[in-house]
Each structure stands twice: as C-alpha cells, then as structure tokens.
Amino acid sequence: QSALTQPPSASGSPGQSVTISCTGTSSDVGNYNYVSWYQQHPGKAPKLMIYEVSKRPSGVPDRFSGSKSGNTASLTVSGLQAEDEADYYCSSYAGSNNLVFGGGTRLTVL
Amino acid sequence: QVQLQESGPGLVKPSETLSLTCAVSGYSISSGYYWGWIRQPPGKGLEWIGSIYHSGSAYYSPSLKSRVTISVDTSKNQFSLNLSSVTAADTAVYYCARRLQVTRAFDIWGQGTMVTVSS
C-alpha cells in the first residue's frame, strides 16, 4: 500500500485556524472511518489527537477537530497557539489488517 | 497509568536481526488490546511495522512481512519485535504502542529507541 498524501508544510498566525489534508484512496481513507491524527514535537513520541475521523481522546483541546470527505481527511486546528507547532501525521485503516500513515505535515505558528 | 518502554541494542550489523522488546506497566497485556510497532527513519515520517493481539495473532505491513516477527509474552507483560536481514534503510527510531482494538489508533506510545544499522 502507498503512504497517504499530506502537504509537507502548513502555517498560521496565533489565533488563526489551519487545516491539514490527508489524501488516500477508496481502499483506505475513502472506505473506512478509521482515520487518526497524531501530533509529534521534536524528539518526542507521537501523541494521538483524533481517532475515528473526528473523535478526540480525553485531554485533547477542542481546538482540534477532524473531518472526512471522500478519500480526503482533514485536521483543523482553531485558535492556533505556539505549542501547536509540531509535525502532524494522519493514519488510516487500509483493510486486511493493514495500517498506513501519511508522510507528515510540519505546522509552523508564525 | 499505562506506560510502555522499548529496550534493545542501539547498533545492529547489516544482514543481522534487529530485536527489540517493549515492557508494559500499569496494564496487563492479557487483558486485551492490540500492541504494535511503528518506526521513524531520521528526518522522515512514521511507518507501521505490525501489531499483535494478546492471544498472539499478529499482522504485519506487507512491505516488511517477509522479515518481521512480532511475539507476545504475557508472563513477562511484554511484546517483542524481530526484523531480519537488516540494512541501513532499517535505521530508525522504533516505537512500541498500544492500539485501540476497533479504531486502529495508537493511544499510548513508548518514548522510542534509536537503532542504527552499521558495520
């Protein structure tokens, strides 16, 4: 299977909203509502931010939201804060017990 | 709280087998959940390696399937990764993580361990 496609970078000013896309195919993102998003700060382990397309684990601010349309999933970060600057990765179930990750997006808070 | 800790050699020679263990504390592996391995080459993105259920049923990435074995030891509350015939391309930070059963999301991660493949 191929990796999901994410833009290499995204940016926004504090207080603004930014949306990161994650494009797959009808075999993964488009066929299952098992899309997850992870935040990774430099030198740290990834942290789960969104699962099942739009659900937030306990403790994740509601500034983070997820959605999906067709083969593309999206992560929106509202009210950008300095601590949101990090790498973000999407992942999707791809059938037959396979998982696939996106290439990652570096979010810069200007 | 649930914690995961990877351990194993930081340096492996080409063509040899990379072996890592993930010790789980704060939760009994035999109680449920899937457990997985994910790696990240330096400066690159995440790659799923495989996952295993407490019963021992394992699933692997198609691109690594021929070289990967994941096993679980419920008596020691840990699970392990073996990756054979390694090359420099297998140099990466290796993470172990707990996977939610239905959603396939990894909700708890270890800190990661760097493994370098070099002679």
XYZ file of C-alpha atoms in Angstrom:
229
model
C 0.000 0.000 0.000
C 1.121 3.619 -0.548
C 1.502 6.255 2.101
C -1.283 8.784 2.493
C -0.550 12.182 0.956
C -0.126 15.204 3.210
C 1.225 18.668 2.393
C 4.808 18.983 3.679
C 4.077 22.212 5.497
C 1.327 24.456 6.802
C 1.381 27.661 8.770
C -0.771 30.217 10.506
C -0.606 33.069 12.957
C -1.648 32.765 16.583
C -5.414 32.739 16.901
C -5.986 31.711 13.301
C -7.252 28.378 12.010
C -5.256 25.957 9.885
C -6.444 22.844 8.053
C -4.172 19.948 7.104
C -5.324 17.492 4.465
C -4.659 13.768 4.196
C -5.488 12.167 0.860
C -5.786 8.448 0.382
C -7.781 6.177 -1.869
C -11.063 4.308 -1.902
C -9.155 1.395 -0.321
C -8.254 3.239 2.837
C -9.490 6.726 3.806
C -12.473 6.552 1.500
C -13.620 3.130 2.676
C -13.202 3.289 6.456
C -13.954 5.777 9.212
C -10.759 4.755 10.969
C -8.650 7.840 10.328
C -6.405 9.030 13.141
C -4.215 12.096 13.606
C -1.027 12.347 15.650
C 0.969 15.326 16.893
C 4.722 14.967 17.262
C 7.022 17.528 18.818
C 10.767 17.292 18.021
C 12.430 14.405 19.788
C 9.160 13.204 21.295
C 6.835 10.296 20.681
C 3.669 10.930 18.675
C 0.508 11.802 20.578
C -2.969 10.746 19.481
C -5.107 13.806 18.763
C -8.035 12.451 16.726
C -9.398 8.945 16.117
C -12.303 7.599 14.092
C -12.124 10.684 11.850
C -13.431 13.201 14.374
C -13.267 11.889 17.946
C -10.925 13.454 20.499
C -9.249 11.461 23.262
C -9.676 12.791 26.757
C -7.395 15.761 27.370
C -7.095 16.921 23.761
C -8.336 20.520 23.404
C -11.499 21.037 21.373
C -9.474 23.403 19.191
C -8.507 20.226 17.317
C -11.162 18.770 15.047
C -11.267 16.199 12.281
C -13.443 15.523 9.271
C -13.552 13.454 6.104
C -14.936 13.848 2.604
C -14.479 11.064 0.100
C -10.847 9.978 0.017
C -9.576 13.024 1.919
C -9.468 13.522 5.665
C -8.696 16.838 7.318
C -7.415 18.087 10.640
C -8.334 21.627 11.639
C -6.560 23.468 14.416
C -8.514 26.539 15.546
C -7.221 29.358 17.700
C -3.614 28.473 16.910
C -1.232 28.580 19.838
C 2.547 28.487 19.914
C 2.539 24.989 21.411
C 0.643 23.668 18.383
C 3.818 23.986 16.317
C 4.726 20.375 15.573
C 4.605 17.646 12.960
C 1.206 16.093 12.299
C 0.616 12.640 10.844
C -2.570 11.011 9.661
C -3.157 7.291 9.506
C -5.900 5.104 8.126
C -7.005 1.520 8.235
C -6.398 0.056 4.785
C -8.222 -3.251 5.068
C -6.849 -6.752 5.625
C -5.412 -5.694 8.981
C -3.165 -3.098 7.359
C -2.465 0.420 8.551
C -0.961 3.244 6.536
C 0.476 6.586 7.655
C 0.756 9.890 5.849
C 4.101 11.499 5.134
C 3.583 14.175 7.761
C 2.955 17.931 7.790
C 5.080 20.442 9.672
C 2.834 23.083 11.199
C 4.511 26.423 11.851
C 2.949 29.069 14.066
C 4.121 32.381 12.654
C -1.052 4.852 34.343
C -0.138 2.664 31.395
C 3.479 3.014 30.299
C 5.487 1.357 27.547
C 9.282 1.127 27.426
C 11.350 -0.104 24.494
C 14.699 -1.813 25.013
C 17.320 -3.458 22.845
C 20.637 -2.900 21.067
C 21.206 0.537 19.607
C 23.556 -0.803 16.950
C 22.971 -3.763 14.647
C 25.223 -5.033 11.856
C 23.925 -5.332 8.284
C 22.334 -8.702 7.454
C 21.762 -9.456 11.155
C 18.478 -9.488 13.087
C 17.178 -6.469 14.967
C 15.490 -7.483 18.222
C 13.549 -5.124 20.485
C 11.312 -5.625 23.493
C 8.507 -3.445 24.801
C 7.768 -3.729 28.513
C 4.258 -2.727 29.535
C 3.480 -1.423 33.024
C 0.199 -0.347 34.565
C -1.852 -2.750 32.452
C -1.911 -6.486 31.873
C -1.364 -7.355 28.219
C -3.504 -10.463 28.646
C -6.495 -8.251 29.488
C -6.878 -7.159 25.883
C -5.923 -4.516 23.299
C -3.612 -4.839 20.357
C 0.041 -3.844 20.687
C 2.140 -2.528 17.852
C 5.476 -1.381 16.498
C 5.999 1.764 14.441
C 9.291 3.168 13.181
C 10.578 6.540 12.010
C 13.783 6.904 9.975
C 15.781 10.039 10.810
C 14.043 13.105 9.413
C 11.254 11.039 7.872
C 7.687 10.007 8.601
C 6.090 7.198 10.562
C 5.833 3.658 9.225
C 3.623 0.951 10.707
C 5.513 -2.319 11.157
C 2.915 -4.606 12.670
C 0.507 -5.322 15.511
C -0.238 -8.266 17.781
C -3.174 -9.252 19.966
C -2.657 -10.661 23.450
C -3.650 -14.062 22.082
C -0.668 -13.974 19.751
C -2.451 -13.185 16.476
C -0.115 -10.868 14.566
C -0.470 -8.694 11.478
C 2.375 -7.167 9.526
C 2.981 -4.434 6.992
C 3.022 -6.028 3.536
C 6.317 -4.295 2.750
C 8.053 -5.837 5.777
C 6.119 -9.063 6.204
C 8.857 -11.340 4.908
C 11.335 -10.097 7.525
C 9.195 -9.309 10.598
C 8.073 -11.357 13.555
C 6.166 -9.878 16.498
C 5.561 -12.008 19.573
C 3.961 -11.523 22.974
C 4.990 -12.861 26.387
C 2.071 -12.395 28.762
C 4.030 -13.864 31.685
C 6.522 -11.012 31.426
C 3.902 -8.499 30.267
C 5.909 -7.585 27.214
C 5.962 -7.977 23.463
C 8.860 -8.146 21.038
C 9.943 -7.282 17.510
C 12.377 -9.227 15.361
C 13.412 -7.781 11.994
C 15.775 -9.958 9.994
C 18.327 -9.219 7.263
C 18.574 -5.564 8.188
C 20.181 -2.909 6.005
C 20.964 0.758 6.506
C 17.389 1.512 5.404
C 16.179 -0.032 8.663
C 17.960 2.642 10.703
C 15.202 4.409 12.617
C 13.611 5.260 15.922
C 11.434 2.303 16.838
C 8.301 2.930 18.888
C 6.036 0.459 20.602
C 2.448 1.480 21.234
C -0.950 0.306 22.418
C -3.547 0.079 19.682
C -7.246 0.584 20.233
C -8.960 -2.573 19.067
C -11.659 -1.254 16.781
C -10.358 2.136 15.680
C -6.798 1.044 14.953
C -5.488 4.202 16.601
C -2.402 4.065 18.800
C -3.321 5.821 22.036
C -0.289 5.189 24.237
C 3.306 5.235 22.972
C 6.707 4.388 24.344
C 9.442 7.014 24.202
C 11.120 5.269 21.269
C 14.554 3.754 20.839
C 17.079 4.593 18.123
C 18.505 1.659 16.222
C 21.367 2.171 13.802
C 22.324 -0.437 11.241
C 26.031 -0.196 10.530
C 29.111 -2.361 10.430
